[in-house]
mmCIF file of C-alpha atoms in Angstrom:
data_model
loop_
_atom_site.group_PDB
_atom_site.id
_atom_site.type_symbol
_atom_site.label_atom_id
_atom_site.label_comp_id
_atom_site.label_asym_id
_atom_site.label_seq_id
_atom_site.Cartn_x
_atom_site.Cartn_y
_atom_site.Cartn_z
ATOM 1 C CA UNK J 1 -18.540 95.268 58.616
ATOM 2 C CA UNK J 2 -21.007 92.765 56.783
ATOM 3 C CA UNK J 3 -23.329 90.413 58.587
ATOM 4 C CA UNK J 4 -21.360 87.722 58.642
ATOM 5 C CA UNK J 5 -18.506 89.672 60.375
ATOM 6 C CA UNK J 6 -20.814 91.351 63.007
ATOM 7 C CA UNK J 7 -22.117 87.360 64.231
ATOM 8 C CA UNK J 8 -18.967 86.588 64.489
ATOM 9 C CA UNK J 9 -16.845 89.623 65.913
ATOM 10 C CA UNK J 10 -14.271 89.257 68.772
ATOM 11 C CA UNK J 11 -13.270 92.747 69.319
ATOM 12 C CA UNK J 12 -15.553 95.474 70.098
ATOM 13 C CA UNK J 13 -13.841 97.741 67.942
ATOM 14 C CA UNK J 14 -14.421 97.517 64.716
ATOM 15 C CA UNK J 15 -18.191 97.358 66.473
ATOM 16 C CA UNK J 16 -17.843 100.262 67.790
ATOM 17 C CA UNK J 17 -16.973 102.225 65.031
ATOM 18 C CA UNK J 18 -19.817 100.660 63.087
ATOM 19 C CA UNK J 19 -22.165 101.933 65.479
ATOM 20 C CA UNK J 20 -20.449 105.742 64.871
ATOM 21 C CA UNK J 21 -22.981 107.818 64.605
ATOM 22 C CA UNK J 22 -26.135 104.785 64.516
ATOM 23 C CA UNK J 23 -26.391 103.716 68.277
ATOM 24 C CA UNK J 24 -28.041 106.170 70.335
ATOM 25 C CA UNK J 25 -26.764 107.798 73.425
ATOM 26 C CA UNK J 26 -28.875 106.319 75.975
ATOM 27 C CA UNK J 27 -27.325 102.785 74.150
ATOM 28 C CA UNK J 28 -24.209 103.973 73.796
ATOM 29 C CA UNK J 29 -24.230 104.333 77.850
ATOM 30 C CA UNK J 30 -26.192 101.646 78.677
ATOM 31 C CA UNK J 31 -22.959 99.670 76.889
ATOM 32 C CA UNK J 32 -20.858 101.155 78.916
ATOM 33 C CA UNK J 33 -22.435 100.283 82.147
ATOM 34 C CA UNK J 34 -23.149 96.931 81.384
ATOM 35 C CA UNK J 35 -18.847 96.521 80.969
ATOM 36 C CA UNK J 36 -19.013 98.061 84.901
ATOM 37 C CA UNK J 37 -21.497 95.201 86.029
ATOM 38 C CA UNK J 38 -19.654 92.657 84.451
ATOM 39 C CA UNK J 39 -16.282 93.914 86.815
ATOM 40 C CA UNK J 40 -19.057 94.667 89.670
ATOM 41 C CA UNK J 41 -17.636 92.115 92.340
ATOM 42 C CA UNK J 42 -14.332 94.100 91.659
ATOM 43 C CA UNK J 43 -16.497 97.884 92.308
ATOM 44 C CA UNK J 44 -16.393 97.662 95.552
ATOM 45 C CA UNK J 45 -16.205 101.253 96.215
ATOM 46 C CA UNK J 46 -20.011 102.620 97.317
ATOM 47 C CA UNK J 47 -19.152 106.202 95.507
ATOM 48 C CA UNK J 48 -17.827 103.641 92.108
ATOM 49 C CA UNK J 49 -21.101 102.140 92.622
ATOM 50 C CA UNK J 50 -23.392 104.857 93.351
ATOM 51 C CA UNK J 51 -22.098 106.282 89.733
ATOM 52 C CA UNK J 52 -22.415 103.553 87.640
ATOM 53 C CA UNK J 53 -26.339 103.145 88.981
ATOM 54 C CA UNK J 54 -26.666 107.314 88.604
ATOM 55 C CA UNK J 55 -25.248 106.930 85.219
ATOM 56 C CA UNK J 56 -27.839 104.146 83.914
ATOM 57 C CA UNK J 57 -30.497 105.745 85.518
ATOM 58 C CA UNK J 58 -29.477 108.776 83.530
ATOM 59 C CA UNK J 59 -30.062 106.410 80.299
ATOM 60 C CA UNK J 60 -33.662 106.576 80.758
ATOM 61 C CA UNK J 61 -33.813 109.926 81.440
ATOM 62 C CA UNK J 62 -34.583 109.363 85.801
ATOM 63 C CA UNK J 63 -31.662 111.374 86.960
ATOM 64 C CA UNK J 64 -30.525 114.860 86.971
ATOM 65 C CA UNK J 65 -27.736 116.409 85.043
ATOM 66 C CA UNK J 66 -27.009 117.350 88.632
ATOM 67 C CA UNK J 67 -27.314 113.901 89.891
ATOM 68 C CA UNK J 68 -24.405 111.705 87.312
ATOM 69 C CA UNK J 69 -22.356 115.706 87.555
ATOM 70 C CA UNK J 70 -22.474 114.751 92.005
ATOM 71 C CA UNK J 71 -22.171 110.252 91.756
ATOM 72 C CA UNK J 72 -19.357 111.420 88.260
ATOM 73 C CA UNK J 73 -17.027 114.015 90.882
ATOM 74 C CA UNK J 74 -17.969 110.998 94.136
ATOM 75 C CA UNK J 75 -16.682 108.455 91.929
ATOM 76 C CA UNK J 76 -13.652 110.693 91.068
ATOM 77 C CA UNK J 77 -12.928 111.022 94.519
ATOM 78 C CA UNK J 78 -12.374 107.527 94.447
ATOM 79 C CA UNK J 79 -10.587 106.760 91.833
ATOM 80 C CA UNK J 80 -7.544 109.314 92.489
ATOM 81 C CA UNK J 81 -7.697 107.737 96.373
ATOM 82 C CA UNK J 82 -6.679 104.952 94.265
ATOM 83 C CA UNK J 83 -4.662 105.800 91.998
ATOM 84 C CA UNK J 84 -2.199 107.656 95.562
ATOM 85 C CA UNK J 85 -3.739 103.721 97.065
ATOM 86 C CA UNK J 86 -1.484 102.524 94.275
ATOM 87 C CA UNK J 87 1.783 104.535 93.903
ATOM 88 C CA UNK J 88 2.827 104.200 97.540
ATOM 89 C CA UNK J 89 2.184 100.031 96.794
ATOM 90 C CA UNK J 90 4.697 100.889 94.380
ATOM 91 C CA UNK J 91 6.717 102.715 96.456
ATOM 92 C CA UNK J 92 6.598 99.981 99.175
ATOM 93 C CA UNK J 93 8.092 97.706 96.419
ATOM 94 C CA UNK J 94 10.674 98.788 95.816
ATOM 95 C CA UNK J 95 9.644 99.052 91.969
ATOM 96 C CA UNK J 96 11.840 100.867 89.055
ATOM 97 C CA UNK J 97 11.026 102.307 86.863
ATOM 98 C CA UNK J 98 13.350 101.450 84.402
ATOM 99 C CA UNK J 99 13.105 97.133 84.284
ATOM 100 C CA UNK J 100 9.485 98.026 84.395
ATOM 101 C CA UNK J 101 8.463 99.117 81.807
ATOM 102 C CA UNK J 102 4.651 99.258 82.552
ATOM 103 C CA UNK J 103 5.253 101.859 85.763
ATOM 104 C CA UNK J 104 5.680 104.919 83.292
ATOM 105 C CA UNK J 105 2.225 105.147 82.400
ATOM 106 C CA UNK J 106 0.365 104.847 86.190
ATOM 107 C CA UNK J 107 -2.614 104.019 84.489
ATOM 108 C CA UNK J 108 -1.659 101.979 81.972
ATOM 109 C CA UNK J 109 0.097 99.672 85.008
ATOM 110 C CA UNK J 110 -2.759 99.613 86.771
ATOM 111 C CA UNK J 111 -4.814 98.040 83.151
ATOM 112 C CA UNK J 112 -2.581 95.944 83.393
ATOM 113 C CA UNK J 113 -2.481 94.479 86.588
ATOM 114 C CA UNK J 114 -6.399 93.990 86.450
ATOM 115 C CA UNK J 115 -6.484 92.397 83.689
ATOM 116 C CA UNK J 116 -3.851 90.416 84.506
ATOM 117 C CA UNK J 117 -5.148 89.186 88.100
ATOM 118 C CA UNK J 118 -3.032 85.813 87.961
ATOM 119 C CA UNK J 119 0.682 87.187 88.163
ATOM 120 C CA UNK J 120 0.166 91.462 88.344
ATOM 121 C CA UNK J 121 -2.376 91.148 90.197
ATOM 122 C CA UNK J 122 -1.415 88.917 93.170
ATOM 123 C CA UNK J 123 1.119 91.074 93.924
ATOM 124 C CA UNK J 124 0.149 94.103 93.376
ATOM 125 C CA UNK J 125 -3.802 94.010 94.723
ATOM 126 C CA UNK J 126 -4.191 98.008 94.995
ATOM 127 C CA UNK J 127 -2.686 98.953 91.413
ATOM 128 C CA UNK J 128 -5.586 96.156 90.680
ATOM 129 C CA UNK J 129 -8.016 97.622 91.814
ATOM 130 C CA UNK J 130 -7.468 100.720 90.650
ATOM 131 C CA UNK J 131 -7.744 99.942 86.947
ATOM 132 C CA UNK J 132 -10.647 98.231 87.429
ATOM 133 C CA UNK J 133 -12.250 101.029 89.004
ATOM 134 C CA UNK J 134 -10.864 103.371 85.739
ATOM 135 C CA UNK J 135 -13.038 101.036 83.998
ATOM 136 C CA UNK J 136 -16.034 104.283 85.806
ATOM 137 C CA UNK J 137 -15.096 105.717 83.817
ATOM 138 C CA UNK J 138 -17.171 105.832 80.160
ATOM 139 C CA UNK J 139 -19.917 105.795 82.508
ATOM 140 C CA UNK J 140 -20.229 108.255 83.933
ATOM 141 C CA UNK J 141 -18.850 111.503 81.388
ATOM 142 C CA UNK J 142 -21.542 114.046 81.105
ATOM 143 C CA UNK J 143 -21.911 113.021 77.449
ATOM 144 C CA UNK J 144 -21.673 109.703 76.436
ATOM 145 C CA UNK J 145 -18.423 108.497 74.944
ATOM 146 C CA UNK J 146 -18.003 105.553 72.919
ATOM 147 C CA UNK J 147 -16.444 103.152 75.044
ATOM 148 C CA UNK J 148 -13.492 102.592 72.347
ATOM 149 C CA UNK J 149 -12.371 106.694 72.164
ATOM 150 C CA UNK J 150 -12.388 106.354 75.971
ATOM 151 C CA UNK J 151 -11.723 103.344 77.073
ATOM 152 C CA UNK J 152 -7.669 101.930 77.229
ATOM 153 C CA UNK J 153 -6.223 99.424 75.560
ATOM 154 C CA UNK J 154 -5.817 96.981 78.671
ATOM 155 C CA UNK J 155 -9.382 96.704 79.870
ATOM 156 C CA UNK J 156 -10.154 95.852 76.411
ATOM 157 C CA UNK J 157 -7.711 93.318 75.842
ATOM 158 C CA UNK J 158 -8.873 90.710 79.112
ATOM 159 C CA UNK J 159 -13.015 91.519 77.453
ATOM 160 C CA UNK J 160 -13.196 92.098 74.212
ATOM 161 C CA UNK J 161 -14.929 88.496 74.450
ATOM 162 C CA UNK J 162 -17.738 90.052 76.591
ATOM 163 C CA UNK J 163 -17.772 92.941 75.493
ATOM 164 C CA UNK J 164 -18.757 92.035 71.597
ATOM 165 C CA UNK J 165 -21.234 89.958 72.993
ATOM 166 C CA UNK J 166 -22.301 92.735 75.065
ATOM 167 C CA UNK J 167 -22.854 95.206 72.039
ATOM 168 C CA UNK J 168 -24.833 92.319 70.514
ATOM 169 C CA UNK J 169 -27.184 91.979 73.312
ATOM 170 C CA UNK J 170 -28.018 96.059 72.526
ATOM 171 C CA UNK J 171 -27.953 95.940 69.089
ATOM 172 C CA UNK J 172 -28.981 92.687 68.076
ATOM 173 C CA UNK J 173 -28.505 91.661 63.852
ATOM 174 C CA UNK J 174 -28.254 95.498 62.419
ATOM 175 C CA UNK J 175 -28.538 93.808 59.181
ATOM 176 C CA UNK J 176 -31.949 92.495 59.617
ATOM 177 C CA UNK J 177 -35.001 93.841 59.954
ATOM 178 C CA UNK J 178 -37.145 92.270 63.168
ATOM 179 C CA UNK J 179 -40.367 94.388 64.011
ATOM 180 C CA UNK J 180 -42.507 93.381 66.620
ATOM 181 C CA UNK J 181 -46.657 93.425 66.403
ATOM 182 C CA UNK J 182 -48.168 94.839 68.440
ATOM 183 C CA UNK J 183 -50.773 92.877 68.602
ATOM 184 C CA UNK J 184 -48.278 90.279 70.656
ATOM 185 C CA UNK J 185 -47.827 93.305 73.329
ATOM 186 C CA UNK J 186 -51.767 93.154 74.229
ATOM 187 C CA UNK J 187 -54.210 91.211 75.944
ATOM 188 C CA UNK J 188 -57.348 90.278 74.246
ATOM 189 C CA UNK J 189 -59.690 87.822 75.247
ATOM 190 C CA UNK J 190 -61.944 90.752 76.374
ATOM 191 C CA UNK J 191 -60.035 92.973 77.399
ATOM 192 C CA UNK J 192 -58.281 93.776 74.006
ATOM 193 C CA UNK J 193 -56.322 97.217 74.523
ATOM 194 C CA UNK J 194 -54.818 96.450 77.898
ATOM 195 C CA UNK J 195 -51.315 96.377 78.118
ATOM 196 C CA UNK J 196 -50.943 91.846 78.175
ATOM 197 C CA UNK J 197 -47.744 89.455 79.753
ATOM 198 C CA UNK J 198 -45.903 90.035 77.110
ATOM 199 C CA UNK J 199 -45.188 93.736 77.599
ATOM 200 C CA UNK J 200 -45.610 93.132 81.497
ATOM 201 C CA UNK J 201 -43.162 90.455 81.482
ATOM 202 C CA UNK J 202 -40.295 92.553 79.743
ATOM 203 C CA UNK J 203 -41.104 95.569 81.692
ATOM 204 C CA UNK J 204 -40.141 92.988 85.097
ATOM 205 C CA UNK J 205 -37.131 92.226 82.930
ATOM 206 C CA UNK J 206 -36.401 95.592 82.452
ATOM 207 C CA UNK J 207 -36.637 96.978 86.199
ATOM 208 C CA UNK J 208 -35.473 94.071 87.896
ATOM 209 C CA UNK J 209 -32.534 93.610 85.361
ATOM 210 C CA UNK J 210 -34.102 89.518 85.983
ATOM 211 C CA UNK J 211 -33.117 88.027 82.439
ATOM 212 C CA UNK J 212 -33.254 84.709 83.687
ATOM 213 C CA UNK J 213 -36.545 85.349 82.711
ATOM 214 C CA UNK J 214 -36.216 85.467 78.909
ATOM 215 C CA UNK J 215 -36.680 82.545 78.263
ATOM 216 C CA UNK J 216 -40.268 83.524 79.532
ATOM 217 C CA UNK J 217 -40.549 85.692 77.798
ATOM 218 C CA UNK J 218 -39.984 83.535 74.519
ATOM 219 C CA UNK J 219 -42.927 81.722 75.730
ATOM 220 C CA UNK J 220 -45.376 84.415 76.172
ATOM 221 C CA UNK J 221 -44.603 85.733 72.732
ATOM 222 C CA UNK J 222 -44.509 82.895 70.938
ATOM 223 C CA UNK J 223 -48.383 82.099 72.406
ATOM 224 C CA UNK J 224 -49.053 85.755 71.769
ATOM 225 C CA UNK J 225 -48.330 84.096 67.419
ATOM 226 C CA UNK J 226 -44.577 85.202 67.203
ATOM 227 C CA UNK J 227 -42.489 83.177 65.356
ATOM 228 C CA UNK J 228 -39.539 84.476 64.530
ATOM 229 C CA UNK J 229 -36.685 83.016 64.991
ATOM 230 C CA UNK J 230 -34.258 86.090 65.738
ATOM 231 C CA UNK J 231 -36.077 86.932 68.887
ATOM 232 C CA UNK J 232 -37.483 83.617 70.273
ATOM 233 C CA UNK J 233 -33.697 82.224 69.493
ATOM 234 C CA UNK J 234 -31.808 85.521 71.059
ATOM 235 C CA UNK J 235 -34.241 85.102 74.138
ATOM 236 C CA UNK J 236 -33.437 81.778 74.866
ATOM 237 C CA UNK J 237 -29.895 81.873 74.212
ATOM 238 C CA UNK J 238 -26.679 81.841 76.799
ATOM 239 C CA UNK J 239 -26.173 85.835 76.381
ATOM 240 C CA UNK J 240 -24.835 87.709 78.318
ATOM 241 C CA UNK J 241 -27.878 89.647 78.198
ATOM 242 C CA UNK J 242 -28.239 93.610 80.007
ATOM 243 C CA UNK J 243 -30.192 96.585 80.332
ATOM 244 C CA UNK J 244 -30.669 97.530 76.904
ATOM 245 C CA UNK J 245 -31.582 93.576 75.393
ATOM 246 C CA UNK J 246 -32.426 94.607 72.337
ATOM 247 C CA UNK J 247 -35.377 92.842 72.680
ATOM 248 C CA UNK J 248 -36.895 93.853 75.636
ATOM 249 C CA UNK J 249 -35.894 97.125 74.926
ATOM 250 C CA UNK J 250 -38.330 97.094 70.992
ATOM 251 C CA UNK J 251 -41.394 95.022 73.213
ATOM 252 C CA UNK J 252 -40.867 98.471 75.597
ATOM 253 C CA UNK J 253 -40.681 100.843 72.817
ATOM 254 C CA UNK J 254 -36.854 101.702 73.570
ATOM 255 C CA UNK J 255 -34.131 102.911 71.182
#
């Protein structure tokens, strides 16, 4: 993959393949979490949401293996309950396995219903709900997966553009070396060694997922002396922006 392909790629799979062996476990898990948060309105079971939240905490070392395993087990119970509801729904509809090919694979059928909300998702809402919930699997595994490995084609087909954009938010442009001047992060003016407004704003954006504040962060960086177009344009761009954004991570010293 070259720089032009990185910037224009609309499919996450070649990007993930390029990142194989280069991306940290933290970044890989945060990508999986970001994919889940993209579906957040559809993930209504609190056990599933709790599992995603715990996976995000785990990525930053703020949850124990036991906590992650516990929430993972609860999410899998929720998935199994959703699967049974979907199967009962299919039985009530009198689905014929010989005529509806996607029903040969229950999981693929759920994903297809989740992606195709305008048709299958309307006819089979329980199946669609199960399909949406399957997206949490890469986030909650004890060892972080590459979603291209652990995700399912049905979901990827409906979200590739978004996922490719999420990866660029998380990893920036690996073909360019962008460095932050430590002076930009300090307060100065009589308190030169205290953490300054740039670092404080970045911490707020990170902790609160307040990505609407990134243009303000760009202004603060500019006032501190940053004129790097890649950094400023990313902060002022439309996103999507998620926890793990490469600019915020660079300011906070996260990898």
